[in-house]
Amino acid sequence: MKFSIERGELLKAVAQAQSVVERRNTIPILANVLIEAEGSSVSFRATDLDIEVVNKAPAQVLSAGATTVSAVMLHEIVRKLPDGALVTLSDVPASGRLTIEAGRSSFNLATLPKEDFPVMATSEYAANFTAKAGVLRRLFDKSKFAISTEETRYYLNGVYMHVAQGEDGPVLRCVATDGHRLARIDAALPEGAAGMPGVIVPRKTVNELRKLLDNDEDDIAVSVSETKVRFATQVITLTSKVIDGTFPDYARVIPTGNTRRLEVDAAEFAKAVDRVATVSSERSRAVKLSLDEDRLVLSVNAPDAGAAEEELAVAYADERLEIGFNAKYLLEIASQVDRENAVFMFNTAGDPTLMREGNDTSAVYVVMPMRV
Amino acid sequence: MKFSIERGELLKAVAQAQSVVERRNTIPILANVLIEAEGSSVSFRATDLDIEVVNKAPAQVLSAGATTVSAVMLHEIVRKLPDGALVTLSDVPASGRLTIEAGRSSFNLATLPKEDFPVMATSEYAANFTAKAGVLRRLFDKSKFAISTEETRYYLNGVYMHVAQGEDGPVLRCVATDGHRLARIDAALPEGAAGMPGVIVPRKTVNELRKLLDNDEDDIAVSVSETKVRFATQVITLTSKVIDGTFPDYARVIPTGNTRRLEVDAAEFAKAVDRVATVSSERSRAVKLSLDEDRLVLSVNAPDAGAAEEELAVAYADERLEIGFNAKYLLEIASQVDRENAVFMFNTAGDPTLMREGNDTSAVYVVMPMRV
């Protein structure tokens, strides 16, 4: 194997490979990236056995072939090479080494046989469809903060992507929850997605996927089966196992009868919550919302440390209400709002509260109150 | 006590106070900042018992007085207040609380009695002199990387500031070493400094001092005694105990008979060292320098992981030499060079090597070789 490649192309391809590779591996080959050169391109493949990513980059292939080297070390080397350099990689089968040359620098790295590299089995997918990168980004970006980190509730450790019945017909929906808060984000159902099984996309996959979604208008090919999901651009293919579990029936958590409506500038609200939360102890971080006609008072009382209070002008026309929330949860949902005012729908101080952006029901958040 | 102060002024003053405060304190009052309002200014004083910093800020004092509150919490609150806000602080002796008000936000924090705050005893100083901030910054910035982190060698845990005999007469000199490398930086002796005792300025003090030295032309008042050192601008006074120990006789570590001269572009050299070091294991990180006529080859050989080599065009006219160094040490001294080429003076592969910037002997570095 021998090929020459522009340093920028190589860096991009290797960067994503090394981010999938786990830092600590009991199986040595999982620390490596599989490099396959053929035709006019080279592919870089990395896996942690749950996720596999393949990056293709254009290269001048002088002799086809394949080998594996440490993903982290290759990434570090390429990162440190000067911008614009032409990099030549060639394997020396006799010594079991890969040589990397650029300008007056030369490196050789230990390799492991390509035959040992665990390539993920190809699957039959139940549904294949195309979605714009911007649409997928919104679905996952606005829901992922609510993913649970409790390992015992493994079926909550991801985003539940499925087809659901929206107000105006079927939608592609992403839901995440940790039992304290929930995010439900809808998008128009892409053609061909109707028959897809609902899948729980693991947190790490959601984070890796994010790197494919930078350009709004890119077309992303999505394939879904009961056990796997695949997202692909022209150059990157990300395949991931999905979480083997049943996502809870989230619909009954979303309140439908909340009638007390608060409308508030989300950015002002978030800043005020952040300020008053300063005095609370790290653990509880409870913020009290006291609502009266067109007036919201946020307050925190931490007996040892101090107290804080801030008033905001809001739109509220219902009866007086005092309700408490975890400050972090309030901040996180308020920071999802980016176009209109945040609208909170309350019932009593003990019931889950709903939040959305203006009257848009395509992104809905639920947060459980705390006793204050 | 009651005063109003511009948020930016308050933030600046409190920021430095909270950085001196240790995050974990067994003595509660050490987590607090002492606020003293009188006349037309307010002072903020914080200490860890070894270092004391006092920041003065202009304020509209409505009633003089003093109290203490959590430095970290006060800093967090002020940081989150909107830019340009007018902040009013007032203590409520009855409740033992300090009230902080800005716009529609109000906070009250628990206080501790000002009488409990350990104010550092005033001292007689043996020498008082003035130095430009730029001069002090160079002395400490270029030496502090070599400070030892070994707690058992406490007398190396700081920068030794003293008066020494330079080539052209007495100089103000800063020296730091950890036994593997050494930095010796000289500046013209300020008037009034001749009689100062040599003091070892602790690492934390060096870091806090850095914040006083941002504007080259500021005059810094320096006072030195056998046990303390003080640095003061118009608004900040930093007082610190010095390390109670004897700095070793560094002069005999600095080689004088090294004759093999290598001149190299410092930035190119540093980048090349960084690149070849990528393949070495974290622990040793030995880089071999192979010198031949006007040619330097940097190489690293890590049997398990791989090998790397890079060639640089240099100025070298002596006989062949192979010598090894810790990559991190080479990088650190090379990054001190900012105006001219780096000049290395070698003796044999087993002897300490000297590095300076061009022919400037006011900043000299020594690094011990490693066997490679």
mmCIF file of N, CA and C in Angstrom, chain B residues 1 40 53 62 71 92 154 219 259 290 319 368:
data_model
loop_
_atom_site.group_PDB
_atom_site.id
_atom_site.type_symbol
_atom_site.label_atom_id
_atom_site.label_comp_id
_atom_site.label_asym_id
_atom_site.label_seq_id
_atom_site.Cartn_x
_atom_site.Cartn_y
_atom_site.Cartn_z
ATOM 1 N N MET B 1 -22.094 49.788 57.019
ATOM 2 C CA MET B 1 -21.375 49.955 55.755
ATOM 3 C C MET B 1 -22.358 49.965 54.593
ATOM 4 N N SER B 40 -13.514 57.569 49.675
ATOM 5 C CA SER B 40 -14.120 57.414 48.356
ATOM 6 C C SER B 40 -13.674 56.111 47.694
ATOM 7 N N VAL B 53 -3.666 39.731 49.287
ATOM 8 C CA VAL B 53 -3.825 40.689 48.205
ATOM 9 C C VAL B 53 -4.889 41.692 48.609
ATOM 10 N N LEU B 62 -21.510 55.455 51.110
ATOM 11 C CA LEU B 62 -22.595 56.158 51.791
ATOM 12 C C LEU B 62 -22.437 56.035 53.293
ATOM 13 N N ALA B 71 -15.667 34.879 49.145
ATOM 14 C CA ALA B 71 -15.042 35.504 47.980
ATOM 15 C C ALA B 71 -15.559 34.870 46.695
ATOM 16 N N VAL B 92 -26.158 44.392 57.000
ATOM 17 C CA VAL B 92 -27.273 44.498 57.928
ATOM 18 C C VAL B 92 -26.780 43.842 59.218
ATOM 19 N N TYR B 154 11.434 21.862 48.773
ATOM 20 C CA TYR B 154 10.618 23.068 48.908
ATOM 21 C C TYR B 154 11.392 24.326 48.525
ATOM 22 N N ASP B 219 4.424 51.353 36.828
ATOM 23 C CA ASP B 219 5.464 51.285 37.845
ATOM 24 C C ASP B 219 5.021 50.356 38.961
ATOM 25 N N THR B 259 31.714 24.690 23.954
ATOM 26 C CA THR B 259 32.209 25.405 22.779
ATOM 27 C C THR B 259 31.491 25.036 21.488
ATOM 28 N N SER B 290 21.099 14.654 16.446
ATOM 29 C CA SER B 290 22.332 14.222 15.780
ATOM 30 C C SER B 290 22.838 15.391 14.962
ATOM 31 N N GLU B 319 32.465 19.262 15.382
ATOM 32 C CA GLU B 319 32.461 17.836 15.019
ATOM 33 C C GLU B 319 31.128 17.181 15.350
ATOM 34 N N MET B 368 19.796 19.442 31.279
ATOM 35 C CA MET B 368 20.602 18.230 31.419
ATOM 36 C C MET B 368 20.243 17.261 30.303
#
